[in-house]
Amino acid sequence: MKPASFSYLLPKTVPEAVKMIAEHSGDARFIAGGQSLVPMMNFRLARPSVLIDLNRIPDLSYIKDRGDYIAVGAMTRERMIENSDIVRDMCPLVHDATLNIAHLPIRSRGTIGGSISNADPAAEYPATMLALDAFMVAKSERGEREIGAADFFDGVLSTSLEADEILTEVRIPKAPANSGSAFIEISRRQGDYALAGIAAQVTLDDDENIIGIQLAACGVGPGPVRLNQVEDGVRGTTLTAEILSNAKEAATAAVDPEGDVHATAAYRRKLTGVMTERALRKAVLRAVGKK
Amino acid sequence: MLDEPLRQSGGYIGQSVPRREDRNLLLGKGQFVADIQLPGMLHVAFARSPLAHATIGTVDVDSALAINGVHFAASGSDVCAELPPINGMQVVTPQGWRDRVDTDILIPDQPLVPEDRVRYVGEAYAMVAADSRYIAEDALEQIEVEFEPLPPLPDAESALKDDAVLVHEQLGRNVAALLHTRKGDGADAMESCPHRLSRRFVHHRYAAMPMETRGVVAEYDGRTDTLTVWSSTQVVHWVRREISTALEMPEERIRCVAPDVGGGFGGKGHVYPEDILVAWLAKKLRRPIKWVEDRHEHILNAAHSRDNIYDVEIGFDDRGKIHVVTSSFIVDSGAYTPVGAGIAGNSIAHMLGPYDIPHYETDCKVVLTNRTPNAPYRGAGRPEVGFAMERAVDIVANHLDLDPAVVRFRNMIPPEAMPYDVGLTYRDGVPMVYDSGDYPEALRRALDALGGLEVIRKRQKDAWANGKYLGLGLGCYVEGTGVGPFEGATIKIDSTGKIMVATGACPQGQGHETVFAQFAADMWHVPIEDVYVTVADTADITLGYGTIASRSTVTASGAIKIASDKIQEKALTIAANMLEVGEADLEMRDAGVGVVGIPDMHVTWREIACAAKPGWDNQRPIGVDAGLEATSYYEPPTVTWAYAANAALVWIDTDTGKLEIEKYVEVHDAGVLVNPGLADGQVKGGLVQGLGGALLEELAYDEQGQLLTGSFADYLMPTASDVPPIEVLHMETPSPLNVFGVKGLGEGGAIAPPVVIANAVCDALRPFKAELNSTPVRWQDIAAITENADRQQNMRADQEA
Amino acid sequence: MVTVNGEQISGSAEPRTLLTDFLRDELRLTGTHVGCEHGVCGACTVIIDGFATRSCLMFAVQADGSEIQTIEGLASAEGEMHPLQKLFAKHRALQCGFCTPGMLMTAIDLVQSSKKLSEEDIRIGMSAALCRCTGYEGIVNAVSEYAEQLQDEEASNVG
């Protein structure tokens, strides 16, 4: 299990990186944290002929408060995110999601940009960004554009990034006042990819009516799945047992997962409902608790 | 004088002596096979079949050879032209077993690299050697091969169909072994039973999966015509034997060493083709050769285990007393059977467990399929048969509305019946007699450790009343341990008076160096620091058997004892001469020999060793040979019988089917514990492996015979956060079969967890009247049970409305 | 140029050489083990710039300029074992010893980067590495005691 040969390029700036990818587009790949790519290379299931290493671009590693949103540089490591006060205070769902990612040594190296552009359907960040309506900033020699999460994730391990584009920044809207969130997943073991996971954020008014709800699932579709219909059933209500039970049922119906050696499709569907119920309950409790 | 009590007060036996192995391992200074680097060494990689079953056409290795840094490439026909297949039957069964058990055995030999056909995904069809493993893997990609696919036999049942293609045509059938045995009236006893139940039980495929994969390094010395082979193996003497056969070299010219071995658990307990191929290539190319298996290769190619289907019928009376058990089972052996019918033989011998059951009949088919070869893994046939039997006991209890614990007590062999003649034959050919123990007491203690049966049942009723589900799972077993045929030990007292011990045992983490030093220190009345232990090196002991089958504490201690006795007898003669007293006045004490009752009259082992030397001024009496050394072989009369009772409390989350083990208890009896701390670690480590098999680990195949779980992302072993609170309690009923009273305990922990968990889940879900009769126990199956029951209840409620 | 266990070392490697292989084959630091080469088992875990990291999921060239600590650098130069190494022996946290170096490096990062660790936290943190022999009891106990030791030290420093 040794990787095939490749040429190694080490840009120090974003302009250098986009120039390199433009020159080698097609057979080059960026490497961010490498926690998904290197295993694939060791199995020789991925064999880029050119590897452009983003790990020495200092400008891509930061967490900044920009008023309405926080901006996270694509090469910011998950360990930095889990330890960030800004993230914990302003985007608590991202903090929660980060703690569910694999294990400590993987988070030492893994980056938010790597996870999002790898777009594993079972990964925590894509679902979280989808739920929070985050924006991805992509750069190429052609310029810069901002892509909404709903347009960004595009099927299994696929995004709307063009071959010559690099993800440079993730813009995550701050949690509103009176909001609460929860990331809940079930996996066969601690740190494994979720059989089903839910990213949830709710916003309450003064009477504890749910005026805002954002829900997305991981592990149960070709990519992260926004649970719009479930949101519609919950928005404008207070969270009664009946509403919860309806949400659970609606979530079960909303996804179309595939079965594999770890779980049947039916079981993943069922778990989607259960995780939805649990995430909603926890998010609302947290919102109430904050008041 | 030589018959002092062997467990002296103040001695080392019975003490949790710290391990002498630890320091190097903790400092990163262990030496595993992969750590060995030799000048000019080449690295081997194997091209492995992507298909489960195919005829091999041409294999073209020319392009591979053309790569810079590649020094050797060979197809199966190149290899077969020079090397015979590996012996299909590495473990011979004694005549006594074959006489008493009906057998019909046809074992296929295993080509080292096949030339005509691949029989499982992962079987090698070509090999290369290069300057690095990286280059070797580049070369593999250049090998051109033509495969003609054959119909795959992805499981045992498809291989048993009348029109099934043959895995080994020369055998004329897909059955490697048919076994049958009977006790009492066998199946005929079923007629007269008031109750009869039949069930099918399936125990899935999983594997030893040590953290260190396999690996072999070999170096040939042309000057002396000797080969040194370092293999990550549990059986150095077997490896030497098979290399000797294949290369037609005298065994004494081959040194086989297992350096630090990173776990084995049975998976390294026989000789693999790579052991021989690497040695062969080192001699052929006159360069050191290294092959270290990668994890993907290991999962595909190192032996798998379990994978049995049992059809069981059980006949019993109103009180739950079991009169007869019959079973018909199949073992999916995969494409080859490196350890023959050994696993099945164990299963046959262990079905009746701790119970007094007068009638028994069983037959077994060991079936050849297109899966990876199946060989013993920790438990070796006992977890499989235990799953069938102990599930059946619970089903009997449920059928009669009795507590499963009560049914077990009613059937258990009482302590006063020991030794108990089972009425079957063990695979060492000796009639089975349980040597010692108190089975009901073990179960009582296990239940008590969970709060006692009454409390447990009350908690369960309360849980049910609150819509929660709590279950008690039980599992009892007996285990033949310390099996022969023999183990060897060489003891030498060198001129410094230190005690040198070498045995044929090959540890993989058990702490043998420490435990054997404890034995020897007590036998020689020396501080433990004076004992030097060598293991797993054929250069230090002529014949050895190795560390498999929970045997080394029993078998190696016996060999150390016999060799020590031999030397001590002579040493006393010499000491008597030195001290000018009669031997009858002497005792061993204080690192030497002294006159009873006279503290000053004493000679040390060092003085005796010098006195015993050949040459001028020795102090040997006339007629006494020079030297203080001996090699002896212990041939145990038969196995010692360890046993255990397991109990666990399990909660079910009916929403997800996820289960949570509140507590898992094993009460284990392996006779006298030489090092209780290490013994405890063995049982607990085994338990967690058993829990892995029960809940997480699975070698799953699809219908094409493709392995679906070929990486650690899919083959899920327990992590620290998957382990429930575990309590292991030890009973110590000495075995009467050896002077130390010891029994083996390496495997025990892994035997019961699958059935304990299944029983606990079924017990928790009794309101749903559900049975889980296959492993692994999956959350999704549990969730389906509760969901279906909910749905049925709702439907019923709707209808009534 | 890398700093390994406090020593500056320069070496060369082709880009595809995994850091694990560089440490083991070039620097002959074979205490770092290879268990799976796909980032799951944790046997190859080393500490890079203060963080426990899988050395099988990094190329050696990527470590250029980094400070790496391997198992060989844990004990003092005089051979005095690190407190956690002693606790592993005390609690019987190893049997075959193959996972041990990765376990130790994982545990050191876990303990040093956390304020207070419950047994549950330790079990979750240590689930980053697989041990096939011990069933983890000794490992968890050793790491717990090490965490307590560090806390006591901190408390006495503050006091």
mmCIF file of C-alpha atoms in Angstrom, chain A:
data_model
loop_
_atom_site.group_PDB
_atom_site.id
_atom_site.type_symbol
_atom_site.label_atom_id
_atom_site.label_comp_id
_atom_site.label_asym_id
_atom_site.label_seq_id
_atom_site.Cartn_x
_atom_site.Cartn_y
_atom_site.Cartn_z
ATOM 1 C CA MET A 1 0.000 0.000 0.000
ATOM 2 C CA LYS A 2 2.371 2.649 -1.242
ATOM 3 C CA PRO A 3 1.299 5.546 -3.431
ATOM 4 C CA ALA A 4 2.226 5.811 -7.078
ATOM 5 C CA SER A 5 4.780 8.440 -8.079
ATOM 6 C CA PHE A 6 3.757 12.054 -8.532
ATOM 7 C CA SER A 7 5.316 15.479 -8.969
ATOM 8 C CA TYR A 8 5.088 17.670 -5.958
ATOM 9 C CA LEU A 9 4.415 21.392 -6.101
ATOM 10 C CA LEU A 10 4.511 23.659 -3.103
ATOM 11 C CA PRO A 11 2.880 27.056 -3.668
ATOM 12 C CA LYS A 12 3.370 29.711 -1.008
ATOM 13 C CA THR A 13 0.476 31.925 -2.095
ATOM 14 C CA VAL A 14 -3.017 31.519 -3.480
ATOM 15 C CA PRO A 15 -2.133 33.128 -6.845
ATOM 16 C CA GLU A 16 0.725 30.650 -7.188
ATOM 17 C CA ALA A 17 -1.629 27.780 -6.389
ATOM 18 C CA VAL A 18 -4.249 28.775 -8.928
ATOM 19 C CA LYS A 19 -1.571 29.254 -11.544
ATOM 20 C CA MET A 20 -0.281 25.753 -10.891
ATOM 21 C CA ILE A 21 -3.698 24.153 -11.082
ATOM 22 C CA ALA A 22 -4.417 26.022 -14.306
ATOM 23 C CA GLU A 23 -1.204 24.727 -15.816
ATOM 24 C CA HIS A 24 -1.806 21.139 -14.764
ATOM 25 C CA SER A 25 -5.580 20.965 -14.810
ATOM 26 C CA GLY A 26 -6.878 17.471 -15.311
ATOM 27 C CA ASP A 27 -4.091 15.457 -13.763
ATOM 28 C CA ALA A 28 -3.251 17.652 -10.766
ATOM 29 C CA ARG A 29 -4.874 17.615 -7.375
ATOM 30 C CA PHE A 30 -4.693 19.899 -4.421
ATOM 31 C CA ILE A 31 -3.769 18.287 -1.165
ATOM 32 C CA ALA A 32 -5.119 19.951 1.957
ATOM 33 C CA GLY A 33 -4.983 17.934 5.176
ATOM 34 C CA GLY A 34 -4.760 14.750 3.151
ATOM 35 C CA GLN A 35 -6.714 12.694 5.630
ATOM 36 C CA SER A 36 -9.011 11.350 2.902
ATOM 37 C CA LEU A 37 -6.758 11.779 -0.125
ATOM 38 C CA VAL A 38 -3.640 10.049 1.180
ATOM 39 C CA PRO A 39 -5.458 6.815 2.104
ATOM 40 C CA MET A 40 -6.875 6.774 -1.426
ATOM 41 C CA MET A 41 -3.384 7.321 -2.805
ATOM 42 C CA ASN A 42 -1.928 4.603 -0.594
ATOM 43 C CA PHE A 43 -4.504 2.194 -1.985
ATOM 44 C CA ARG A 44 -3.643 3.586 -5.432
ATOM 45 C CA LEU A 45 -7.316 4.377 -5.908
ATOM 46 C CA ALA A 46 -6.260 7.982 -6.436
ATOM 47 C CA ARG A 47 -3.130 8.625 -8.453
ATOM 48 C CA PRO A 48 -2.707 12.267 -9.369
ATOM 49 C CA SER A 49 0.404 12.866 -11.415
ATOM 50 C CA VAL A 50 0.833 16.285 -9.835
ATOM 51 C CA LEU A 51 0.126 17.093 -6.224
ATOM 52 C CA ILE A 52 -0.217 20.752 -5.281
ATOM 53 C CA ASP A 53 0.303 21.056 -1.561
ATOM 54 C CA LEU A 54 -1.650 23.892 0.062
ATOM 55 C CA ASN A 55 -0.176 23.353 3.501
ATOM 56 C CA ARG A 56 2.411 26.126 3.165
ATOM 57 C CA ILE A 57 0.055 28.923 2.234
ATOM 58 C CA PRO A 58 -0.177 30.891 5.468
ATOM 59 C CA ASP A 59 -2.897 33.134 4.031
ATOM 60 C CA LEU A 60 -5.385 30.275 4.031
ATOM 61 C CA SER A 61 -5.428 29.566 7.734
ATOM 62 C CA TYR A 62 -7.552 31.919 9.853
ATOM 63 C CA ILE A 63 -10.825 32.367 11.668
ATOM 64 C CA LYS A 64 -12.198 35.916 11.444
ATOM 65 C CA ASP A 65 -15.264 37.700 12.732
ATOM 66 C CA ARG A 66 -16.706 39.664 9.845
ATOM 67 C CA GLY A 67 -19.885 41.023 11.405
ATOM 68 C CA ASP A 68 -22.724 38.911 10.036
ATOM 69 C CA TYR A 69 -20.600 35.904 9.431
ATOM 70 C CA ILE A 70 -17.355 34.326 10.390
ATOM 71 C CA ALA A 71 -14.790 33.631 7.737
ATOM 72 C CA VAL A 72 -12.709 30.491 7.981
ATOM 73 C CA GLY A 73 -9.704 30.038 5.744
ATOM 74 C CA ALA A 74 -9.889 26.816 3.770
ATOM 75 C CA MET A 75 -6.654 25.456 5.248
ATOM 76 C CA THR A 76 -7.727 26.040 8.820
ATOM 77 C CA ARG A 77 -7.253 22.780 10.657
ATOM 78 C CA GLU A 78 -10.108 21.133 12.488
ATOM 79 C CA ARG A 79 -8.156 21.227 15.748
ATOM 80 C CA MET A 80 -7.983 25.018 15.435
ATOM 81 C CA ILE A 81 -11.700 25.213 14.758
ATOM 82 C CA GLU A 82 -12.629 23.019 17.705
ATOM 83 C CA ASN A 83 -10.511 25.205 19.973
ATOM 84 C CA SER A 84 -11.773 28.510 18.568
ATOM 85 C CA ASP A 85 -13.803 30.718 20.908
ATOM 86 C CA ILE A 86 -15.169 32.634 17.930
ATOM 87 C CA VAL A 87 -16.545 29.453 16.416
ATOM 88 C CA ARG A 88 -17.898 28.139 19.685
ATOM 89 C CA ASP A 89 -19.628 31.397 20.553
ATOM 90 C CA MET A 90 -20.838 32.542 17.153
ATOM 91 C CA CYS A 91 -21.344 29.309 15.210
ATOM 92 C CA PRO A 92 -21.896 26.696 17.897
ATOM 93 C CA LEU A 93 -23.218 24.181 15.373
ATOM 94 C CA VAL A 94 -19.827 24.184 13.643
ATOM 95 C CA HIS A 95 -18.132 23.587 16.981
ATOM 96 C CA ASP A 96 -20.476 20.678 17.673
ATOM 97 C CA ALA A 97 -19.967 19.209 14.227
ATOM 98 C CA THR A 98 -16.188 19.452 14.538
ATOM 99 C CA LEU A 99 -16.151 17.352 17.675
ATOM 100 C CA ASN A 100 -17.887 14.606 15.712
ATOM 101 C CA ILE A 101 -15.196 14.477 13.043
ATOM 102 C CA ALA A 102 -13.123 11.305 13.217
ATOM 103 C CA HIS A 103 -10.459 11.444 15.928
ATOM 104 C CA LEU A 104 -8.056 13.903 17.476
ATOM 105 C CA PRO A 105 -5.004 13.035 15.304
ATOM 106 C CA ILE A 106 -7.126 13.259 12.157
ATOM 107 C CA ARG A 107 -8.392 16.675 13.216
ATOM 108 C CA SER A 108 -4.776 17.735 13.874
ATOM 109 C CA ARG A 109 -4.217 17.686 10.149
ATOM 110 C CA GLY A 110 -7.655 17.742 8.531
ATOM 111 C CA THR A 111 -8.922 21.085 7.242
ATOM 112 C CA ILE A 112 -12.340 22.596 6.747
ATOM 113 C CA GLY A 113 -11.659 23.306 3.098
ATOM 114 C CA GLY A 114 -10.441 19.772 2.481
ATOM 115 C CA SER A 115 -13.524 18.249 4.071
ATOM 116 C CA ILE A 116 -15.896 20.534 2.185
ATOM 117 C CA SER A 117 -14.298 20.124 -1.205
ATOM 118 C CA ASN A 118 -13.973 16.378 -0.737
ATOM 119 C CA ALA A 119 -17.745 16.427 -0.111
ATOM 120 C CA ASP A 120 -18.033 12.983 1.386
ATOM 121 C CA PRO A 121 -21.782 12.446 1.840
ATOM 122 C CA ALA A 122 -21.209 11.087 5.338
ATOM 123 C CA ALA A 123 -18.926 13.913 6.448
ATOM 124 C CA GLU A 124 -20.031 16.419 9.074
ATOM 125 C CA TYR A 125 -18.973 19.733 7.519
ATOM 126 C CA PRO A 126 -20.876 19.552 4.227
ATOM 127 C CA ALA A 127 -24.188 18.942 6.012
ATOM 128 C CA THR A 128 -23.376 21.655 8.522
ATOM 129 C CA MET A 129 -22.585 24.201 5.827
ATOM 130 C CA LEU A 130 -25.717 23.224 3.948
ATOM 131 C CA ALA A 131 -27.855 23.680 7.060
ATOM 132 C CA LEU A 132 -26.276 27.041 7.885
ATOM 133 C CA ASP A 133 -26.480 28.397 4.311
ATOM 134 C CA ALA A 134 -22.760 29.018 4.306
ATOM 135 C CA PHE A 135 -20.942 30.417 1.313
ATOM 136 C CA MET A 136 -17.795 28.999 -0.254
ATOM 137 C CA VAL A 137 -15.326 31.327 -1.867
ATOM 138 C CA ALA A 138 -13.605 29.910 -4.930
ATOM 139 C CA LYS A 139 -10.688 31.451 -6.737
ATOM 140 C CA SER A 140 -9.109 30.807 -10.079
ATOM 141 C CA GLU A 141 -7.050 32.758 -12.548
ATOM 142 C CA ARG A 142 -10.419 33.838 -13.938
ATOM 143 C CA GLY A 143 -11.348 35.533 -10.686
ATOM 144 C CA GLU A 144 -13.226 34.920 -7.490
ATOM 145 C CA ARG A 145 -16.795 33.792 -6.877
ATOM 146 C CA GLU A 146 -18.972 32.999 -3.913
ATOM 147 C CA ILE A 147 -21.054 29.822 -4.065
ATOM 148 C CA GLY A 148 -23.980 29.143 -1.756
ATOM 149 C CA ALA A 149 -23.904 25.757 -0.048
ATOM 150 C CA ALA A 150 -27.095 24.671 -1.798
ATOM 151 C CA ASP A 151 -25.356 25.139 -5.142
ATOM 152 C CA PHE A 152 -21.990 23.882 -3.978
ATOM 153 C CA PHE A 153 -22.662 20.242 -3.134
ATOM 154 C CA ASP A 154 -23.339 18.287 -6.222
ATOM 155 C CA GLY A 155 -23.677 14.540 -5.674
ATOM 156 C CA VAL A 156 -21.258 11.915 -4.426
ATOM 157 C CA LEU A 157 -17.796 13.358 -3.751
ATOM 158 C CA SER A 158 -18.641 16.111 -6.170
ATOM 159 C CA THR A 159 -18.936 19.904 -5.934
ATOM 160 C CA SER A 160 -19.550 22.768 -8.299
ATOM 161 C CA LEU A 161 -15.905 23.835 -8.046
ATOM 162 C CA GLU A 162 -14.394 24.029 -11.502
ATOM 163 C CA ALA A 163 -11.225 22.106 -12.264
ATOM 164 C CA ASP A 164 -9.124 25.269 -12.108
ATOM 165 C CA GLU A 165 -10.690 26.610 -8.931
ATOM 166 C CA ILE A 166 -9.476 26.485 -5.380
ATOM 167 C CA LEU A 167 -11.686 26.828 -2.329
ATOM 168 C CA THR A 168 -10.142 29.594 -0.249
ATOM 169 C CA GLU A 169 -12.662 30.549 2.379
ATOM 170 C CA VAL A 170 -15.867 29.428 4.031
ATOM 171 C CA ARG A 171 -18.286 32.113 5.185
ATOM 172 C CA ILE A 172 -20.570 30.905 7.899
ATOM 173 C CA PRO A 173 -23.496 33.078 9.023
ATOM 174 C CA LYS A 174 -23.477 33.649 12.751
ATOM 175 C CA ALA A 175 -26.152 32.010 14.808
ATOM 176 C CA PRO A 176 -29.045 34.419 15.398
ATOM 177 C CA ALA A 177 -29.991 35.582 18.869
ATOM 178 C CA ASN A 178 -32.375 33.173 20.593
ATOM 179 C CA SER A 179 -31.106 30.285 18.563
ATOM 180 C CA GLY A 180 -29.900 26.850 19.576
ATOM 181 C CA SER A 181 -28.209 24.122 17.603
ATOM 182 C CA ALA A 182 -27.149 20.513 17.767
ATOM 183 C CA PHE A 183 -25.164 18.122 15.660
ATOM 184 C CA ILE A 184 -26.203 14.567 16.398
ATOM 185 C CA GLU A 185 -25.039 11.495 14.594
ATOM 186 C CA ILE A 186 -25.015 7.763 15.054
ATOM 187 C CA SER A 187 -22.071 5.724 13.871
ATOM 188 C CA ARG A 188 -21.047 2.157 14.512
ATOM 189 C CA ARG A 189 -18.053 3.330 16.528
ATOM 190 C CA GLN A 190 -16.856 6.611 17.942
ATOM 191 C CA GLY A 191 -15.316 8.650 15.162
ATOM 192 C CA ASP A 192 -16.581 6.565 12.252
ATOM 193 C CA TYR A 193 -18.547 8.170 9.470
ATOM 194 C CA ALA A 194 -22.184 8.592 10.436
ATOM 195 C CA LEU A 195 -24.824 6.051 9.493
ATOM 196 C CA ALA A 196 -27.054 9.079 9.793
ATOM 197 C CA GLY A 197 -26.356 12.506 11.217
ATOM 198 C CA ILE A 198 -28.315 15.706 11.580
ATOM 199 C CA ALA A 199 -27.154 19.301 11.746
ATOM 200 C CA ALA A 200 -29.893 21.408 13.265
ATOM 201 C CA GLN A 201 -30.274 25.042 14.221
ATOM 202 C CA VAL A 202 -33.491 26.636 15.479
ATOM 203 C CA THR A 203 -34.376 30.232 16.333
ATOM 204 C CA LEU A 204 -37.139 31.035 18.790
ATOM 205 C CA ASP A 205 -39.204 34.110 19.379
ATOM 206 C CA ASP A 206 -40.025 35.334 22.846
ATOM 207 C CA ASP A 207 -42.908 32.882 23.154
ATOM 208 C CA GLU A 208 -40.678 29.988 22.183
ATOM 209 C CA ASN A 209 -42.223 29.684 18.763
ATOM 210 C CA ILE A 210 -39.785 28.343 16.243
ATOM 211 C CA ILE A 211 -39.314 31.160 13.786
ATOM 212 C CA GLY A 212 -36.229 29.820 12.127
ATOM 213 C CA ILE A 213 -35.160 26.262 11.415
ATOM 214 C CA GLN A 214 -32.249 24.851 9.468
ATOM 215 C CA LEU A 215 -31.819 21.113 9.090
ATOM 216 C CA ALA A 216 -29.493 18.989 7.011
ATOM 217 C CA ALA A 217 -28.562 15.325 7.078
ATOM 218 C CA CYS A 218 -25.355 13.441 6.358
ATOM 219 C CA GLY A 219 -24.735 9.811 5.535
ATOM 220 C CA VAL A 220 -28.129 9.261 3.942
ATOM 221 C CA GLY A 221 -27.828 10.477 0.390
ATOM 222 C CA PRO A 222 -25.412 11.063 -2.454
ATOM 223 C CA GLY A 223 -24.399 14.279 -0.703
ATOM 224 C CA PRO A 224 -25.550 16.274 2.287
ATOM 225 C CA VAL A 225 -29.348 16.582 2.269
ATOM 226 C CA ARG A 226 -31.245 19.712 3.265
ATOM 227 C CA LEU A 227 -34.489 18.657 4.929
ATOM 228 C CA ASN A 228 -36.734 21.424 3.557
ATOM 229 C CA GLN A 229 -40.015 19.630 4.081
ATOM 230 C CA VAL A 230 -39.184 18.854 7.660
ATOM 231 C CA GLU A 231 -38.286 22.492 8.213
ATOM 232 C CA ASP A 232 -41.630 23.570 6.722
ATOM 233 C CA GLY A 233 -43.524 21.341 9.136
ATOM 234 C CA VAL A 234 -41.722 22.760 12.142
ATOM 235 C CA ARG A 235 -41.395 26.439 11.268
ATOM 236 C CA GLY A 236 -43.918 28.606 13.089
ATOM 237 C CA THR A 237 -44.781 25.976 15.679
ATOM 238 C CA THR A 238 -43.753 25.290 19.216
ATOM 239 C CA LEU A 239 -42.104 21.965 19.618
ATOM 240 C CA THR A 240 -44.855 19.644 20.851
ATOM 241 C CA ALA A 241 -44.593 15.874 20.928
ATOM 242 C CA GLU A 242 -46.795 15.756 17.883
ATOM 243 C CA ILE A 243 -44.661 18.197 15.907
ATOM 244 C CA LEU A 244 -41.575 16.202 16.838
ATOM 245 C CA SER A 245 -43.166 12.977 15.794
ATOM 246 C CA ASN A 246 -44.254 14.500 12.492
ATOM 247 C CA ALA A 247 -40.761 15.839 11.938
ATOM 248 C CA LYS A 248 -39.342 12.407 12.588
ATOM 249 C CA GLU A 249 -41.683 10.869 10.062
ATOM 250 C CA ALA A 250 -41.079 13.598 7.502
ATOM 251 C CA ALA A 251 -37.306 13.205 7.814
ATOM 252 C CA THR A 252 -37.623 9.466 7.306
ATOM 253 C CA ALA A 253 -39.570 10.096 4.115
ATOM 254 C CA ALA A 254 -37.281 12.865 2.909
ATOM 255 C CA VAL A 255 -34.138 10.836 2.380
ATOM 256 C CA ASP A 256 -33.264 8.093 -0.030
ATOM 257 C CA PRO A 257 -30.102 6.481 1.281
ATOM 258 C CA GLU A 258 -28.320 3.454 -0.112
ATOM 259 C CA GLY A 259 -27.578 0.372 1.914
ATOM 260 C CA ASP A 260 -24.108 -1.021 2.444
ATOM 261 C CA VAL A 261 -22.275 -3.461 4.637
ATOM 262 C CA HIS A 262 -22.780 -1.198 7.675
ATOM 263 C CA ALA A 263 -26.486 -0.465 7.400
ATOM 264 C CA THR A 264 -29.421 -1.175 5.144
ATOM 265 C CA ALA A 265 -31.152 1.667 3.362
ATOM 266 C CA ALA A 266 -34.246 1.164 5.504
ATOM 267 C CA TYR A 267 -32.227 1.375 8.696
ATOM 268 C CA ARG A 268 -30.494 4.571 7.615
ATOM 269 C CA ARG A 269 -33.874 6.066 6.790
ATOM 270 C CA LYS A 270 -35.192 5.124 10.193
ATOM 271 C CA LEU A 271 -32.105 6.589 11.869
ATOM 272 C CA THR A 272 -32.559 9.829 9.951
ATOM 273 C CA GLY A 273 -35.920 10.236 11.635
ATOM 274 C CA VAL A 274 -34.590 9.380 15.078
ATOM 275 C CA MET A 275 -31.595 11.693 14.748
ATOM 276 C CA THR A 276 -33.845 14.492 13.492
ATOM 277 C CA GLU A 277 -36.064 14.143 16.526
ATOM 278 C CA ARG A 278 -33.095 14.137 18.887
ATOM 279 C CA ALA A 279 -31.280 17.010 17.210
ATOM 280 C CA LEU A 280 -34.411 19.154 17.162
ATOM 281 C CA ARG A 281 -35.166 18.499 20.793
ATOM 282 C CA LYS A 282 -31.614 19.302 21.825
ATOM 283 C CA ALA A 283 -31.414 22.426 19.661
ATOM 284 C CA VAL A 284 -34.651 23.798 21.088
ATOM 285 C CA LEU A 285 -33.593 22.999 24.642
ATOM 286 C CA ARG A 286 -30.367 24.865 24.074
ATOM 287 C CA ALA A 287 -32.205 27.838 22.590
ATOM 288 C CA VAL A 288 -34.562 27.937 25.553
ATOM 289 C CA GLY A 289 -31.639 27.585 27.918
ATOM 290 C CA LYS A 290 -29.900 30.586 26.436
ATOM 291 C CA LYS A 291 -32.789 32.911 27.083
#
